[in-house]
Amino acid sequence: MNRTWKIVALTSSLWGALLVVVVMLVAPPVLDWRSDGWTSDHSRGLVHMRGDDMHGDSGNGMWATSEYAYLAEMVPHHLEAIAAAQELRRSERPEVRQLGEDIVASQRAQVRLMEGWLDRWYPDRPARDPGYQPMMRDLSGLDGDALDRAFLTDMVRHHMMAIMSSQHLLLSGDVEHPEVADLAAAIRDEQREEIVLMRRLLTGDQAPGLRICPTR
């Protein structure tokens, strides 16, 4: 039995490592403002994802270690994304406004599902992780290119965290209800596609003349 569990753990670790590599290849560089303009830095994105961005029952500050912890963390994570995406109503680009509308519609529906499950299956536990740490900056004072750029760079990291947390849950064997497994897979796949779209928007590949990330 111990050998079986070691094999399972090794397989999970390998899948997790592969997922990080794939997501980093798909995602754009993290853009950081310096005195000489916008610069690229992949390492800051990885640092941002570690630490207290997600809290699990294990207290390791990285992954949810139970179905309950996943749902309790993903609810505030989604609510933060919804609030940020609503700011895109002020975007000057129709492609970016549509992305915001899609995120709001999809994640609102997913929040309703998760809140219903938490109320039904875990009524004696908090419906939201009280230790959740926001990942998105305040967008209320931004407009034009600055708004689009800040949202897209922050939301790529935000989506990456949800993708890896969902994949971790699916590989962990901690899912107690098949509905949660279906939702975790849907979040993983949907947000992976949105990362590809956001990368195209940032690099100007989505439409001719659309380049949010300035050339140097």
Coordinates of C-alpha atoms in Angstrom, one line a residue:
M1 CA 0.0 0.0 0.0
N2 CA 2.8 2.4 0.8
R3 CA 4.4 1.8 -2.5
T4 CA 1.1 2.5 -4.3
W5 CA 0.7 5.8 -2.5
K6 CA 4.3 6.8 -3.4
I7 CA 3.5 6.1 -7.0
V8 CA 0.3 8.2 -6.8
A9 CA 2.2 11.0 -5.1
L10 CA 5.0 11.0 -7.7
T11 CA 2.5 10.9 -10.6
S12 CA 0.6 13.9 -9.1
S13 CA 3.8 15.9 -8.6
L14 CA 4.9 15.2 -12.2
W15 CA 1.5 16.3 -13.5
G16 CA 1.7 19.4 -11.4
A17 CA 5.1 20.3 -12.6
L18 CA 4.1 19.7 -16.2
L19 CA 1.1 22.0 -15.8
V20 CA 3.2 24.8 -14.4
V21 CA 5.5 24.6 -17.5
V22 CA 2.6 24.5 -19.9
V23 CA 0.8 27.4 -18.3
M24 CA 4.0 29.5 -18.3
L25 CA 4.6 28.8 -22.0
V26 CA 1.0 29.8 -22.8
A27 CA 0.9 32.9 -20.6
P28 CA 2.5 36.2 -21.5
P29 CA 5.3 37.7 -19.4
V30 CA 4.3 39.6 -16.3
L31 CA 4.5 43.3 -17.1
D32 CA 5.9 45.6 -14.5
W33 CA 6.2 49.3 -14.6
R34 CA 9.7 50.7 -14.3
S35 CA 10.9 54.3 -14.8
D36 CA 11.9 53.5 -18.4
G37 CA 8.6 51.9 -19.4
W38 CA 6.9 48.5 -19.4
T39 CA 9.3 45.6 -18.9
S40 CA 8.9 41.8 -18.9
D41 CA 9.6 39.6 -15.9
H42 CA 8.4 36.0 -15.7
S43 CA 9.9 35.5 -12.2
R44 CA 7.7 38.0 -10.5
G45 CA 4.6 36.2 -11.7
L46 CA 5.8 32.9 -10.0
V47 CA 6.7 34.7 -6.8
H48 CA 3.2 36.3 -6.8
M49 CA 1.5 32.9 -7.0
R50 CA 3.4 31.5 -4.0
G51 CA 2.8 32.4 -0.3
D52 CA -0.7 33.3 0.8
D53 CA -2.6 33.6 -2.5
M54 CA -4.5 30.4 -1.8
H55 CA -5.0 28.7 1.6
G56 CA -5.7 25.0 2.1
D57 CA -6.6 22.9 5.1
S58 CA -3.0 21.8 5.3
G59 CA -1.9 25.4 6.0
N60 CA 0.8 25.2 3.4
G61 CA -0.4 28.4 1.8
M62 CA -0.5 26.9 -1.7
W63 CA -3.2 24.3 -2.5
A64 CA -6.6 23.4 -1.1
T65 CA -6.3 19.9 0.4
S66 CA -10.0 19.0 0.5
E67 CA -13.1 19.6 -1.6
Y68 CA -14.5 22.0 1.0
A69 CA -11.3 24.1 1.0
Y70 CA -11.3 24.2 -2.8
L71 CA -14.9 25.6 -2.8
A72 CA -14.3 28.0 0.1
E73 CA -11.3 29.4 -1.7
M74 CA -12.7 29.5 -5.2
V75 CA -15.8 31.5 -4.2
P76 CA -13.8 34.7 -3.1
H77 CA -11.4 34.0 -6.0
H78 CA -14.2 34.1 -8.5
L79 CA -15.9 37.1 -6.8
E80 CA -12.6 39.1 -7.1
A81 CA -12.4 38.2 -10.8
I82 CA -16.0 39.3 -11.3
A83 CA -15.5 42.7 -9.6
A84 CA -12.4 43.3 -11.7
A85 CA -14.0 42.2 -15.0
Q86 CA -16.9 44.6 -14.4
E87 CA -14.4 47.5 -14.6
L88 CA -13.9 46.5 -18.3
R89 CA -17.2 48.2 -19.1
R90 CA -15.0 51.3 -19.5
S91 CA -12.6 49.7 -21.9
E92 CA -12.2 51.3 -25.3
R93 CA -11.7 47.9 -27.0
P94 CA -14.7 45.7 -27.8
E95 CA -12.7 42.6 -27.6
V96 CA -11.7 43.4 -24.0
R97 CA -15.2 44.4 -23.0
Q98 CA -16.5 41.1 -24.4
L99 CA -13.9 39.2 -22.4
G100 CA -15.1 41.0 -19.2
E101 CA -18.7 40.2 -20.0
D102 CA -17.9 36.5 -20.5
I103 CA -15.9 36.3 -17.3
V104 CA -18.7 37.9 -15.3
A105 CA -21.4 35.6 -16.8
S106 CA -19.5 32.4 -16.4
Q107 CA -18.1 33.0 -13.0
R108 CA -21.3 34.3 -11.5
A109 CA -23.0 31.0 -12.5
Q110 CA -20.1 29.0 -11.0
V111 CA -20.3 31.0 -7.8
R112 CA -24.0 30.2 -7.4
L113 CA -23.2 26.5 -7.8
M114 CA -20.4 26.6 -5.3
E115 CA -22.3 28.6 -2.7
G116 CA -25.3 26.2 -3.0
W117 CA -23.0 23.2 -2.5
L118 CA -21.3 24.8 0.5
D119 CA -24.6 25.5 2.1
R120 CA -25.9 22.0 1.4
W121 CA -22.8 19.9 2.2
Y122 CA -20.9 22.0 4.6
P123 CA -23.5 24.1 6.5
D124 CA -21.4 24.3 9.7
R125 CA -18.3 25.7 8.1
P126 CA -17.5 29.2 6.7
A127 CA -18.8 29.7 3.1
R128 CA -15.7 31.6 2.2
D129 CA -12.1 31.3 3.2
P130 CA -11.5 34.1 5.7
G131 CA -7.7 34.0 4.9
Y132 CA -8.1 34.7 1.1
Q133 CA -5.6 37.3 -0.1
P134 CA -6.6 39.4 -3.1
M135 CA -4.5 39.0 -6.2
M136 CA -6.0 41.9 -8.4
R137 CA -5.0 45.5 -8.1
D138 CA -7.5 48.3 -7.8
L139 CA -8.7 49.2 -11.4
S140 CA -11.2 51.9 -10.5
G141 CA -8.8 54.8 -11.2
L142 CA -7.6 53.4 -14.5
D143 CA -8.8 53.8 -18.1
G144 CA -7.7 53.3 -21.7
D145 CA -4.6 51.3 -22.2
A146 CA -3.6 51.3 -18.6
L147 CA -6.9 49.7 -17.6
D148 CA -6.7 47.0 -20.2
R149 CA -3.1 46.3 -19.5
A150 CA -3.5 46.1 -15.7
F151 CA -6.5 43.8 -16.0
L152 CA -5.0 41.4 -18.5
T153 CA -1.6 41.0 -16.7
D154 CA -3.3 40.5 -13.3
M155 CA -6.0 38.2 -14.6
V156 CA -3.4 35.9 -16.3
R157 CA -1.9 35.3 -12.9
H158 CA -5.3 35.0 -11.3
H159 CA -6.4 32.4 -13.9
M160 CA -3.1 30.5 -13.5
M161 CA -3.8 30.1 -9.8
A162 CA -7.3 28.7 -10.4
I163 CA -6.1 26.3 -13.1
M164 CA -3.4 24.9 -10.9
S165 CA -5.7 24.7 -7.9
S166 CA -8.4 22.9 -9.9
Q167 CA -5.9 20.5 -11.4
H168 CA -4.4 19.8 -8.0
L169 CA -7.9 18.9 -6.6
L170 CA -8.6 16.6 -9.5
L171 CA -5.3 14.7 -9.0
S172 CA -5.5 14.6 -5.2
G173 CA -8.3 12.2 -4.9
D174 CA -10.0 14.5 -2.4
V175 CA -13.2 15.1 -4.4
E176 CA -16.3 13.9 -2.6
H177 CA -18.9 14.8 -5.1
P178 CA -18.7 14.3 -8.9
E179 CA -20.3 17.7 -9.5
V180 CA -17.2 19.4 -7.9
A181 CA -14.9 17.4 -10.2
D182 CA -16.9 18.4 -13.2
L183 CA -16.7 22.1 -12.1
A184 CA -13.0 22.0 -11.4
A185 CA -12.4 20.5 -14.9
A186 CA -14.6 23.2 -16.4
I187 CA -12.8 26.0 -14.6
R188 CA -9.4 24.6 -15.6
D189 CA -10.3 24.3 -19.3
E190 CA -12.3 27.5 -19.6
Q191 CA -9.6 29.7 -17.9
R192 CA -6.8 28.0 -19.9
E193 CA -8.6 29.2 -23.1
E194 CA -9.0 32.7 -21.6
I195 CA -5.3 32.9 -20.9
V196 CA -4.6 32.2 -24.5
L197 CA -7.0 34.9 -25.5
M198 CA -5.5 37.4 -23.0
R199 CA -2.0 36.6 -24.2
R200 CA -3.1 37.4 -27.8
L201 CA -4.7 40.7 -26.6
L202 CA -1.5 41.6 -24.7
T203 CA 0.8 40.9 -27.7
G204 CA -1.5 42.3 -30.4
D205 CA -2.1 39.0 -32.1
Q206 CA -5.8 39.0 -31.5
A207 CA -6.7 41.7 -34.1
P208 CA -4.7 43.9 -36.5
G209 CA -3.6 47.1 -34.8
L210 CA -4.4 45.9 -31.3
R211 CA -1.3 46.0 -29.1
I212 CA -1.8 46.6 -25.5
C213 CA 1.8 45.7 -24.6
P214 CA 4.0 48.5 -26.1
T215 CA 6.9 47.5 -28.3
R216 CA 10.4 48.5 -26.9

